[in-house]
XYZ file of C-alpha atoms in Angstrom:
167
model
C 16.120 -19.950 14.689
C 12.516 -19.774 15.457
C 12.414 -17.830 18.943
C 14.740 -14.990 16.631
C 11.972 -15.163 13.617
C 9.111 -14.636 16.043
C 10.924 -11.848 17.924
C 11.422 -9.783 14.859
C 7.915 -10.816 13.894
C 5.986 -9.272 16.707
C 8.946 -6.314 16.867
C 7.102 -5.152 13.651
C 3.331 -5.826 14.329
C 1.564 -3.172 13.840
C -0.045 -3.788 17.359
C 0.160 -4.998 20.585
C -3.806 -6.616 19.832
C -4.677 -8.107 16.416
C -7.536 -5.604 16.426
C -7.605 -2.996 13.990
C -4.551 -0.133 15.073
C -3.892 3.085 13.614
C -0.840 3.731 11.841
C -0.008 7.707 11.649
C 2.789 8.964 9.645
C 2.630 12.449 11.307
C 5.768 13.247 9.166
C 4.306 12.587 6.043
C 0.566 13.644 7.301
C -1.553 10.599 6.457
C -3.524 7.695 9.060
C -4.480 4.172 7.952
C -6.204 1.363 10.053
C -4.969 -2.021 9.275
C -5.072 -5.110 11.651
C -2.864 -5.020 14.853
C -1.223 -8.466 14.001
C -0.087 -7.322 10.305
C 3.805 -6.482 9.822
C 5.019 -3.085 8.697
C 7.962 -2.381 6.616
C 8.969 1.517 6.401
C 12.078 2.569 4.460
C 14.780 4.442 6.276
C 12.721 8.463 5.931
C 9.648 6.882 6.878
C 8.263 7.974 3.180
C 7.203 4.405 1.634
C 5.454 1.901 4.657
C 3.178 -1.415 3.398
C 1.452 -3.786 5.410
C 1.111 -7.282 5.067
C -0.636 -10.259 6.473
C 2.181 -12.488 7.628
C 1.133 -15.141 6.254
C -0.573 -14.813 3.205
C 0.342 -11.886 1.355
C -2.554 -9.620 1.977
C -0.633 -6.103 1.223
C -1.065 -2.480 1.311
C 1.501 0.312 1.429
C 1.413 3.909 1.347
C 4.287 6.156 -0.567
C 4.845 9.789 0.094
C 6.677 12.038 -2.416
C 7.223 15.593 -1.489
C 5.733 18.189 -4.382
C 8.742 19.926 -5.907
C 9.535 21.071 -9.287
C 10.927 18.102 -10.466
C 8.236 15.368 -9.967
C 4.929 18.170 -10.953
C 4.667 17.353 -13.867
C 6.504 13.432 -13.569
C 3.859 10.534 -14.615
C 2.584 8.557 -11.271
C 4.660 5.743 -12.282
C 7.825 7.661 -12.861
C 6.928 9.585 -9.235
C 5.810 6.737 -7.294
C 9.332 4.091 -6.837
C 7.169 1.090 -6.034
C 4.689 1.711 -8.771
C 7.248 1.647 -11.468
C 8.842 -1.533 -9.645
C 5.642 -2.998 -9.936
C 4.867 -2.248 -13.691
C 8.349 -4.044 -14.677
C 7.633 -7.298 -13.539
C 6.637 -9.947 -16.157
C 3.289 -10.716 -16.139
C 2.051 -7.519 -14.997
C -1.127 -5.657 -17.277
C -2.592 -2.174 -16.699
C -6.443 -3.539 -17.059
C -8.093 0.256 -16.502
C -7.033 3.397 -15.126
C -9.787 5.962 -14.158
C -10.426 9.314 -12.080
C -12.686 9.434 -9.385
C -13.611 12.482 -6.401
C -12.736 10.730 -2.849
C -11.828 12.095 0.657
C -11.978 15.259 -0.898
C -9.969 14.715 -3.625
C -9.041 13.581 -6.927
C -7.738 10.153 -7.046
C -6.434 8.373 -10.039
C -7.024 4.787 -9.476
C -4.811 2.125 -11.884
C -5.805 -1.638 -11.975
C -3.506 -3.872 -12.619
C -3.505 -7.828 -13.090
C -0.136 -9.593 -12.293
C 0.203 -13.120 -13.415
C 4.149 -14.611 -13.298
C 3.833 -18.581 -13.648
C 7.284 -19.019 -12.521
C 7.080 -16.994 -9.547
C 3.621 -18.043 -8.588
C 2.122 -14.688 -8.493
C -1.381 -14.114 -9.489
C -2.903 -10.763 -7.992
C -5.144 -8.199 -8.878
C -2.940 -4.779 -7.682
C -4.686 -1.467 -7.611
C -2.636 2.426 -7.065
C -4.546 4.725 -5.856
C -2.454 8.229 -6.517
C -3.371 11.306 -4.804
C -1.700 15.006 -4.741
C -1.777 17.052 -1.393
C -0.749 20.281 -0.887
C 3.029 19.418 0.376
C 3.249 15.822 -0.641
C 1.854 13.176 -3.301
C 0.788 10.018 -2.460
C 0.255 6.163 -4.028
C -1.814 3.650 -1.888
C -1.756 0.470 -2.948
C -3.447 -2.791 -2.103
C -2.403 -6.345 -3.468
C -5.077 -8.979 -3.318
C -3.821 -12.538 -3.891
C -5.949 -14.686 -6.192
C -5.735 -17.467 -2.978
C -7.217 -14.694 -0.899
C -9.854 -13.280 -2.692
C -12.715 -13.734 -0.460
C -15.911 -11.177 0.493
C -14.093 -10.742 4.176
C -10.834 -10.082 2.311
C -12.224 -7.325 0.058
C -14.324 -6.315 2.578
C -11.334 -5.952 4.568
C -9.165 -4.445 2.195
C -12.132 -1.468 1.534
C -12.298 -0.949 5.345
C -9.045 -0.404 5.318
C -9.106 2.367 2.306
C -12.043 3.827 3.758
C -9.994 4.083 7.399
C -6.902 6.266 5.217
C -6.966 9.554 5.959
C -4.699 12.713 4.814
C -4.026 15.886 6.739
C -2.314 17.925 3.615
């Protein structure tokens, strides 16, 4: 019923105000900002958490893979769970892939267009992979065609430029 959806809803805000809230993983060593009235998901460890605007599909997400022997040398996509997930869907098109130096870092940045008529899904999605000292880790934003707007990708850079990494 509608009292139990909007329960659960505001049990996973982000925060009590819908101004922007910090998020810190302190387990995984990494902060974002994102909007107090977005949801979070987190898996079970805490290692994979996205936000989304309830009702539009406005995402981001953040996965954390510890650095061990068996992922060094792994391709982002075969590292990264929600990458590859992404990449499988119909519809979906790596459109450029490039390096950059950000928050101290190197950053490999993949574009991607995703256009599924039958599921109604037409979004530019962008990775952003980075490797720390104990941990990788793949940002990711999902812009909506519906909600691409100056305040949305203004919003969505805020929120990249807010993401900060301890390791």
């Amino acid at each position: 019923d509608i009292d139990s959806y909007q329960n659960q809803t505001n049990r996973n805000r982000v925060g009590k105000y819908d101004g922007m809230t910090v998020f810190d993983s302190k387990q995984y060593k990494w902060s974002v900002k994102v909007p107090g009235n977005w949801i979070k998901s987190l898996s079970s460890d805490g290692s994979y958490v996205s936000f989304f605007e309830n009702e539009l599909g406005l995402s981001i997400g953040v996965e954390a893979v510890e650095n061990n022997s068996d992922n060094k040398t792994a391709a982002d996509d075969e590292k990264f769970s929600f990458m590859g997930a992404i990449e499988n869907n119909d519809g979906v098109e790596l459109k450029n892939q490039t390096t950059v130096t950000d928050k101290g870092k190197t950053i490999n940045i993949y574009d991607y267009r995703w256009e599924d008529s039958a599921e109604e899904i037409f979004a530019d999605v962008q990775f952003k992979v980075i490797d720390g000292k104990d941990y990788s880790y793949c940002y990711f934003s999902i812009m909506p065609d519906e909600l691409k707007c100056s305040a949305n990708v203004s919003l969505i850079s805020d929120i990249w430029n807010s993401f900060t990494l301890e390791d």
